[in-house]
Amino acid sequence: MELHTKTGTGQFDMMAAPMRVGRVVLAVRDLAAMTDFYRKVLGLAVLARDDETVRLGVGDSVLLELRGDPSLAASSPREAGLFHTAFLLPTRADLGCWLRFALQTGLRIDGASDHIVSEALYLADPEGNGIEIYTDRPAEVWWRADGTVTMSTDPLDAEGLIAAGAERTWSGMPQGSIVGHVHLRVGDTDLAEGFYRDVIGFDLSARYPGGSFFGSGGYHHQLAGNVWNSRGAGTRTPGRTGLASLELIVLSKEDRDRISATARAGGIFVDDSGDVLTLRDPWGTEIVLRGA
C-alpha cells in the first residue's frame, strides 16, 4: 500500500494518485431529459454537445458523457454494470449546501450515510443510474494499523451537514468537484479482484460482505464492485442503457505499459491503436485508460 497523497489540509490530493477516475459515459434513451437532470439537479455544466452526445462537467473538465439512443432497452439491476457514479465535492459546506437545495426543491434522496471516510447522499437519475454525492473526511482517519480502510454505514448527521453549508447558496457544482469513485455491479468479487487489482493494478483497500473496494495512492477507493443485486451475472447484454464506458486516468506510461502487458498475458484483448488503451472487464464493461 502506498502512503497517503495529501494536501497540507489533510485532504487527499486525487490529482497526484497514480490512477483515478476520469469521465463516466452513460448510454441513455432520453438525451434531453437526462441532460436537464444532471444540469439542474447536480449542477453540471454542458461543455459540448451534438445530436447524439452531451458532455457535462465543471470548469473545463468533462466528468460525464451522455450518449443518446432512443432504441436502447432498459438495463436491469440484476445485470453487471453501474451501481453508482460518485461525485466528490471539495468541502463539507458544499455538500451541506447541496442537501439544503435538494430538500427545498423536493428532490427524492434514496439514502444518506456516514461512512467514516466520507459523508454521502444517494439518489438516482431518471433512467435509474445510481448517483452518490459526497465529501471526504481527512485522509488520516481512514486507515487501520493493518493497512486496510475503515469504513462503515452509519446514520448521517444531516442537521450538522446543512448547518455547515448554511452561509452558501447552491449555484452549481463547485470548482474542484470530480468523479471521486465509481461503484460497479459485478457477478463475482473474486473475478473483480482478479481484474481491477491484478490486471489494472489498484490496491485492494477493503472487503465487505459481497463487495470489494479498490484504491490508488492511498485513497479509500476510486473503484468498487459488489454482487448485492448482481451475483452470478454474466457478460452484459448489448443495446441497453447504463454504463457505456469508464475512463481511468493513469499517470505513468510505465503503468499503462504494465497493464497492457499483463492483460495480454492473461488473454484479455487490448486495443492500443490510438492514444489510449481500451480493454473490457470480465463482464464486458469498457475500460479506457488515458494519460493525464
PDB file of N, CA, C and O in Angstrom, residues 99-151:
ATOM      1  N   LEU A  99     -27.438  19.638  -0.044  1.00  0.00           N
ATOM      2  CA  LEU A  99     -28.514  18.952   0.659  1.00  0.00           C
ATOM      3  C   LEU A  99     -29.672  19.905   0.936  1.00  0.00           C
ATOM      4  O   LEU A  99     -30.841  19.545   0.747  1.00  0.00           O
ATOM      5  N   ARG A 100     -29.372  21.115   1.368  1.00  0.00           N
ATOM      6  CA  ARG A 100     -30.445  22.080   1.610  1.00  0.00           C
ATOM      7  C   ARG A 100     -31.197  22.390   0.313  1.00  0.00           C
ATOM      8  O   ARG A 100     -32.433  22.442   0.291  1.00  0.00           O
ATOM      9  N   PHE A 101     -30.460  22.543  -0.783  1.00  0.00           N
ATOM     10  CA  PHE A 101     -31.075  22.757  -2.092  1.00  0.00           C
ATOM     11  C   PHE A 101     -31.976  21.583  -2.461  1.00  0.00           C
ATOM     12  O   PHE A 101     -33.109  21.774  -2.945  1.00  0.00           O
ATOM     13  N   ALA A 102     -31.497  20.367  -2.253  1.00  0.00           N
ATOM     14  CA  ALA A 102     -32.278  19.183  -2.610  1.00  0.00           C
ATOM     15  C   ALA A 102     -33.573  19.116  -1.808  1.00  0.00           C
ATOM     16  O   ALA A 102     -34.645  18.802  -2.348  1.00  0.00           O
ATOM     17  N   LEU A 103     -33.496  19.418  -0.526  1.00  0.00           N
ATOM     18  CA  LEU A 103     -34.691  19.382   0.314  1.00  0.00           C
ATOM     19  C   LEU A 103     -35.670  20.486  -0.076  1.00  0.00           C
ATOM     20  O   LEU A 103     -36.891  20.267  -0.110  1.00  0.00           O
ATOM     21  N   GLN A 104     -35.157  21.655  -0.377  1.00  0.00           N
ATOM     22  CA  GLN A 104     -36.028  22.770  -0.753  1.00  0.00           C
ATOM     23  C   GLN A 104     -36.746  22.537  -2.076  1.00  0.00           C
ATOM     24  O   GLN A 104     -37.863  23.024  -2.280  1.00  0.00           O
ATOM     25  N   THR A 105     -36.111  21.781  -2.970  1.00  0.00           N
ATOM     26  CA  THR A 105     -36.712  21.528  -4.277  1.00  0.00           C
ATOM     27  C   THR A 105     -37.519  20.230  -4.312  1.00  0.00           C
ATOM     28  O   THR A 105     -38.062  19.870  -5.362  1.00  0.00           O
ATOM     29  N   GLY A 106     -37.611  19.539  -3.189  1.00  0.00           N
ATOM     30  CA  GLY A 106     -38.400  18.320  -3.123  1.00  0.00           C
ATOM     31  C   GLY A 106     -37.773  17.128  -3.820  1.00  0.00           C
ATOM     32  O   GLY A 106     -38.466  16.172  -4.180  1.00  0.00           O
ATOM     33  N   LEU A 107     -36.460  17.151  -3.999  1.00  0.00           N
ATOM     34  CA  LEU A 107     -35.769  16.063  -4.675  1.00  0.00           C
ATOM     35  C   LEU A 107     -35.812  14.793  -3.822  1.00  0.00           C
ATOM     36  O   LEU A 107     -35.625  14.840  -2.601  1.00  0.00           O
ATOM     37  N   ARG A 108     -36.066  13.678  -4.453  1.00  0.00           N
ATOM     38  CA  ARG A 108     -36.060  12.397  -3.743  1.00  0.00           C
ATOM     39  C   ARG A 108     -34.627  11.957  -3.475  1.00  0.00           C
ATOM     40  O   ARG A 108     -33.832  11.787  -4.407  1.00  0.00           O
ATOM     41  N   ILE A 109     -34.300  11.769  -2.224  1.00  0.00           N
ATOM     42  CA  ILE A 109     -32.999  11.254  -1.813  1.00  0.00           C
ATOM     43  C   ILE A 109     -33.210   9.836  -1.306  1.00  0.00           C
ATOM     44  O   ILE A 109     -34.036   9.594  -0.416  1.00  0.00           O
ATOM     45  N   ASP A 110     -32.475   8.892  -1.873  1.00  0.00           N
ATOM     46  CA  ASP A 110     -32.690   7.480  -1.568  1.00  0.00           C
ATOM     47  C   ASP A 110     -31.899   6.990  -0.370  1.00  0.00           C
ATOM     48  O   ASP A 110     -32.207   5.934   0.181  1.00  0.00           O
ATOM     49  N   GLY A 111     -30.869   7.714   0.046  1.00  0.00           N
ATOM     50  CA  GLY A 111     -30.063   7.267   1.168  1.00  0.00           C
ATOM     51  C   GLY A 111     -29.128   8.360   1.641  1.00  0.00           C
ATOM     52  O   GLY A 111     -28.829   9.302   0.899  1.00  0.00           O
ATOM     53  N   ALA A 112     -28.684   8.225   2.889  1.00  0.00           N
ATOM     54  CA  ALA A 112     -27.762   9.191   3.486  1.00  0.00           C
ATOM     55  C   ALA A 112     -26.937   8.441   4.524  1.00  0.00           C
ATOM     56  O   ALA A 112     -27.498   7.826   5.428  1.00  0.00           O
ATOM     57  N   SER A 113     -25.607   8.479   4.387  1.00  0.00           N
ATOM     58  CA  SER A 113     -24.761   7.661   5.251  1.00  0.00           C
ATOM     59  C   SER A 113     -23.483   8.383   5.651  1.00  0.00           C
ATOM     60  O   SER A 113     -22.926   9.172   4.883  1.00  0.00           O
ATOM     61  N   ASP A 114     -23.038   8.061   6.862  1.00  0.00           N
ATOM     62  CA  ASP A 114     -21.702   8.415   7.328  1.00  0.00           C
ATOM     63  C   ASP A 114     -20.848   7.164   7.182  1.00  0.00           C
ATOM     64  O   ASP A 114     -21.109   6.152   7.838  1.00  0.00           O
ATOM     65  N   HIS A 115     -19.856   7.225   6.292  1.00  0.00           N
ATOM     66  CA  HIS A 115     -19.011   6.062   6.010  1.00  0.00           C
ATOM     67  C   HIS A 115     -17.670   6.119   6.747  1.00  0.00           C
ATOM     68  O   HIS A 115     -16.761   5.357   6.407  1.00  0.00           O
ATOM     69  N   ILE A 116     -17.514   7.014   7.689  1.00  0.00           N
ATOM     70  CA  ILE A 116     -16.267   7.278   8.419  1.00  0.00           C
ATOM     71  C   ILE A 116     -15.258   7.989   7.522  1.00  0.00           C
ATOM     72  O   ILE A 116     -14.747   9.050   7.870  1.00  0.00           O
ATOM     73  N   VAL A 117     -14.995   7.426   6.336  1.00  0.00           N
ATOM     74  CA  VAL A 117     -14.079   8.081   5.399  1.00  0.00           C
ATOM     75  C   VAL A 117     -14.745   9.267   4.713  1.00  0.00           C
ATOM     76  O   VAL A 117     -14.067  10.146   4.178  1.00  0.00           O
ATOM     77  N   SER A 118     -16.081   9.289   4.722  1.00  0.00           N
ATOM     78  CA  SER A 118     -16.816  10.294   3.958  1.00  0.00           C
ATOM     79  C   SER A 118     -18.237  10.421   4.495  1.00  0.00           C
ATOM     80  O   SER A 118     -18.708   9.590   5.267  1.00  0.00           O
ATOM     81  N   GLU A 119     -18.907  11.491   4.042  1.00  0.00           N
ATOM     82  CA  GLU A 119     -20.341  11.658   4.265  1.00  0.00           C
ATOM     83  C   GLU A 119     -20.997  11.689   2.897  1.00  0.00           C
ATOM     84  O   GLU A 119     -20.520  12.375   1.988  1.00  0.00           O
ATOM     85  N   ALA A 120     -22.101  10.947   2.741  1.00  0.00           N
ATOM     86  CA  ALA A 120     -22.614  10.695   1.403  1.00  0.00           C
ATOM     87  C   ALA A 120     -24.135  10.722   1.356  1.00  0.00           C
ATOM     88  O   ALA A 120     -24.817  10.323   2.304  1.00  0.00           O
ATOM     89  N   LEU A 121     -24.628  11.191   0.206  1.00  0.00           N
ATOM     90  CA  LEU A 121     -26.053  11.195  -0.105  1.00  0.00           C
ATOM     91  C   LEU A 121     -26.256  10.428  -1.408  1.00  0.00           C
ATOM     92  O   LEU A 121     -25.393  10.465  -2.300  1.00  0.00           O
ATOM     93  N   TYR A 122     -27.412   9.743  -1.517  1.00  0.00           N
ATOM     94  CA  TYR A 122     -27.646   8.862  -2.653  1.00  0.00           C
ATOM     95  C   TYR A 122     -28.976   9.186  -3.321  1.00  0.00           C
ATOM     96  O   TYR A 122     -29.967   9.486  -2.656  1.00  0.00           O
ATOM     97  N   LEU A 123     -28.975   9.085  -4.638  1.00  0.00           N
ATOM     98  CA  LEU A 123     -30.180   9.295  -5.426  1.00  0.00           C
ATOM     99  C   LEU A 123     -30.009   8.552  -6.740  1.00  0.00           C
ATOM    100  O   LEU A 123     -29.002   7.871  -6.959  1.00  0.00           O
ATOM    101  N   ALA A 124     -31.001   8.669  -7.629  1.00  0.00           N
ATOM    102  CA  ALA A 124     -30.927   8.034  -8.949  1.00  0.00           C
ATOM    103  C   ALA A 124     -31.383   9.025  -9.996  1.00  0.00           C
ATOM    104  O   ALA A 124     -32.207   9.908  -9.732  1.00  0.00           O
ATOM    105  N   ASP A 125     -30.853   8.877 -11.205  1.00  0.00           N
ATOM    106  CA  ASP A 125     -31.282   9.737 -12.297  1.00  0.00           C
ATOM    107  C   ASP A 125     -32.574   9.179 -12.914  1.00  0.00           C
ATOM    108  O   ASP A 125     -33.048   8.100 -12.510  1.00  0.00           O
ATOM    109  N   PRO A 126     -33.175   9.862 -13.874  1.00  0.00           N
ATOM    110  CA  PRO A 126     -34.462   9.415 -14.409  1.00  0.00           C
ATOM    111  C   PRO A 126     -34.448   8.051 -15.086  1.00  0.00           C
ATOM    112  O   PRO A 126     -35.514   7.457 -15.276  1.00  0.00           O
ATOM    113  N   GLU A 127     -33.286   7.544 -15.461  1.00  0.00           N
ATOM    114  CA  GLU A 127     -33.215   6.222 -16.085  1.00  0.00           C
ATOM    115  C   GLU A 127     -32.659   5.172 -15.132  1.00  0.00           C
ATOM    116  O   GLU A 127     -32.310   4.066 -15.555  1.00  0.00           O
ATOM    117  N   GLY A 128     -32.595   5.509 -13.848  1.00  0.00           N
ATOM    118  CA  GLY A 128     -32.252   4.530 -12.825  1.00  0.00           C
ATOM    119  C   GLY A 128     -30.783   4.359 -12.535  1.00  0.00           C
ATOM    120  O   GLY A 128     -30.407   3.465 -11.761  1.00  0.00           O
ATOM    121  N   ASN A 129     -29.928   5.202 -13.103  1.00  0.00           N
ATOM    122  CA  ASN A 129     -28.497   5.114 -12.790  1.00  0.00           C
ATOM    123  C   ASN A 129     -28.241   5.694 -11.400  1.00  0.00           C
ATOM    124  O   ASN A 129     -28.645   6.822 -11.111  1.00  0.00           O
ATOM    125  N   GLY A 130     -27.561   4.941 -10.557  1.00  0.00           N
ATOM    126  CA  GLY A 130     -27.286   5.389  -9.207  1.00  0.00           C
ATOM    127  C   GLY A 130     -26.286   6.533  -9.169  1.00  0.00           C
ATOM    128  O   GLY A 130     -25.365   6.607  -9.988  1.00  0.00           O
ATOM    129  N   ILE A 131     -26.487   7.425  -8.196  1.00  0.00           N
ATOM    130  CA  ILE A 131     -25.612   8.580  -8.002  1.00  0.00           C
ATOM    131  C   ILE A 131     -25.293   8.700  -6.521  1.00  0.00           C
ATOM    132  O   ILE A 131     -26.172   8.532  -5.672  1.00  0.00           O
ATOM    133  N   GLU A 132     -24.053   8.961  -6.228  1.00  0.00           N
ATOM    134  CA  GLU A 132     -23.639   9.377  -4.889  1.00  0.00           C
ATOM    135  C   GLU A 132     -23.048  10.774  -5.006  1.00  0.00           C
ATOM    136  O   GLU A 132     -22.332  11.074  -5.972  1.00  0.00           O
ATOM    137  N   ILE A 133     -23.366  11.620  -4.060  1.00  0.00           N
ATOM    138  CA  ILE A 133     -22.726  12.935  -3.972  1.00  0.00           C
ATOM    139  C   ILE A 133     -22.164  13.015  -2.561  1.00  0.00           C
ATOM    140  O   ILE A 133     -22.886  12.794  -1.582  1.00  0.00           O
ATOM    141  N   TYR A 134     -20.847  13.282  -2.431  1.00  0.00           N
ATOM    142  CA  TYR A 134     -20.204  13.082  -1.141  1.00  0.00           C
ATOM    143  C   TYR A 134     -19.055  14.049  -0.934  1.00  0.00           C
ATOM    144  O   TYR A 134     -18.625  14.747  -1.845  1.00  0.00           O
ATOM    145  N   THR A 135     -18.565  14.054   0.301  1.00  0.00           N
ATOM    146  CA  THR A 135     -17.356  14.787   0.635  1.00  0.00           C
ATOM    147  C   THR A 135     -16.513  13.920   1.562  1.00  0.00           C
ATOM    148  O   THR A 135     -17.047  13.130   2.348  1.00  0.00           O
ATOM    149  N   ASP A 136     -15.210  14.033   1.441  1.00  0.00           N
ATOM    150  CA  ASP A 136     -14.294  13.202   2.225  1.00  0.00           C
ATOM    151  C   ASP A 136     -13.970  13.824   3.573  1.00  0.00           C
ATOM    152  O   ASP A 136     -13.943  15.052   3.725  1.00  0.00           O
ATOM    153  N   ARG A 137     -13.679  12.961   4.523  1.00  0.00           N
ATOM    154  CA  ARG A 137     -13.008  13.388   5.743  1.00  0.00           C
ATOM    155  C   ARG A 137     -11.497  13.361   5.504  1.00  0.00           C
ATOM    156  O   ARG A 137     -11.024  12.755   4.542  1.00  0.00           O
ATOM    157  N   PRO A 138     -10.708  14.013   6.376  1.00  0.00           N
ATOM    158  CA  PRO A 138      -9.254  13.992   6.198  1.00  0.00           C
ATOM    159  C   PRO A 138      -8.706  12.569   6.122  1.00  0.00           C
ATOM    160  O   PRO A 138      -9.191  11.650   6.787  1.00  0.00           O
ATOM    161  N   ALA A 139      -7.687  12.383   5.294  1.00  0.00           N
ATOM    162  CA  ALA A 139      -7.196  11.053   4.967  1.00  0.00           C
ATOM    163  C   ALA A 139      -6.655  10.296   6.175  1.00  0.00           C
ATOM    164  O   ALA A 139      -6.689   9.062   6.207  1.00  0.00           O
ATOM    165  N   GLU A 140      -6.170  10.989   7.194  1.00  0.00           N
ATOM    166  CA  GLU A 140      -5.549  10.266   8.308  1.00  0.00           C
ATOM    167  C   GLU A 140      -6.546   9.464   9.137  1.00  0.00           C
ATOM    168  O   GLU A 140      -6.139   8.598   9.922  1.00  0.00           O
ATOM    169  N   VAL A 141      -7.849   9.713   8.969  1.00  0.00           N
ATOM    170  CA  VAL A 141      -8.831   8.948   9.752  1.00  0.00           C
ATOM    171  C   VAL A 141      -9.256   7.670   9.046  1.00  0.00           C
ATOM    172  O   VAL A 141     -10.010   6.876   9.612  1.00  0.00           O
ATOM    173  N   TRP A 142      -8.761   7.420   7.838  1.00  0.00           N
ATOM    174  CA  TRP A 142      -9.285   6.317   7.043  1.00  0.00           C
ATOM    175  C   TRP A 142      -8.715   4.957   7.409  1.00  0.00           C
ATOM    176  O   TRP A 142      -9.386   3.946   7.236  1.00  0.00           O
ATOM    177  N   TRP A 143      -7.459   4.912   7.850  1.00  0.00           N
ATOM    178  CA  TRP A 143      -6.691   3.671   7.787  1.00  0.00           C
ATOM    179  C   TRP A 143      -6.562   2.975   9.127  1.00  0.00           C
ATOM    180  O   TRP A 143      -6.359   3.587  10.160  1.00  0.00           O
ATOM    181  N   ARG A 144      -6.645   1.653   9.092  1.00  0.00           N
ATOM    182  CA  ARG A 144      -6.350   0.797  10.242  1.00  0.00           C
ATOM    183  C   ARG A 144      -4.851   0.475  10.260  1.00  0.00           C
ATOM    184  O   ARG A 144      -4.154   0.661   9.270  1.00  0.00           O
ATOM    185  N   ALA A 145      -4.402  -0.078  11.390  1.00  0.00           N
ATOM    186  CA  ALA A 145      -2.988  -0.438  11.509  1.00  0.00           C
ATOM    187  C   ALA A 145      -2.591  -1.544  10.536  1.00  0.00           C
ATOM    188  O   ALA A 145      -1.421  -1.652  10.156  1.00  0.00           O
ATOM    189  N   ASP A 146      -3.550  -2.379  10.111  1.00  0.00           N
ATOM    190  CA  ASP A 146      -3.225  -3.478   9.205  1.00  0.00           C
ATOM    191  C   ASP A 146      -3.189  -3.055   7.742  1.00  0.00           C
ATOM    192  O   ASP A 146      -3.039  -3.880   6.837  1.00  0.00           O
ATOM    193  N   GLY A 147      -3.350  -1.751   7.469  1.00  0.00           N
ATOM    194  CA  GLY A 147      -3.258  -1.256   6.105  1.00  0.00           C
ATOM    195  C   GLY A 147      -4.546  -1.324   5.317  1.00  0.00           C
ATOM    196  O   GLY A 147      -4.530  -1.125   4.100  1.00  0.00           O
ATOM    197  N   THR A 148      -5.663  -1.609   5.989  1.00  0.00           N
ATOM    198  CA  THR A 148      -6.956  -1.595   5.316  1.00  0.00           C
ATOM    199  C   THR A 148      -7.752  -0.372   5.750  1.00  0.00           C
ATOM    200  O   THR A 148      -7.492   0.227   6.786  1.00  0.00           O
ATOM    201  N   VAL A 149      -8.710  -0.012   4.916  1.00  0.00           N
ATOM    202  CA  VAL A 149      -9.537   1.163   5.177  1.00  0.00           C
ATOM    203  C   VAL A 149     -10.644   0.808   6.156  1.00  0.00           C
ATOM    204  O   VAL A 149     -11.242  -0.266   6.083  1.00  0.00           O
ATOM    205  N   THR A 150     -10.911   1.713   7.077  1.00  0.00           N
ATOM    206  CA  THR A 150     -12.036   1.529   7.986  1.00  0.00           C
ATOM    207  C   THR A 150     -13.229   2.293   7.450  1.00  0.00           C
ATOM    208  O   THR A 150     -13.229   3.519   7.355  1.00  0.00           O
ATOM    209  N   MET A 151     -14.253   1.559   7.022  1.00  0.00           N
ATOM    210  CA  MET A 151     -15.484   2.151   6.512  1.00  0.00           C
ATOM    211  C   MET A 151     -16.672   1.523   7.227  1.00  0.00           C
ATOM    212  O   MET A 151     -16.602   0.390   7.712  1.00  0.00           O
TER     213      MET A 151
END
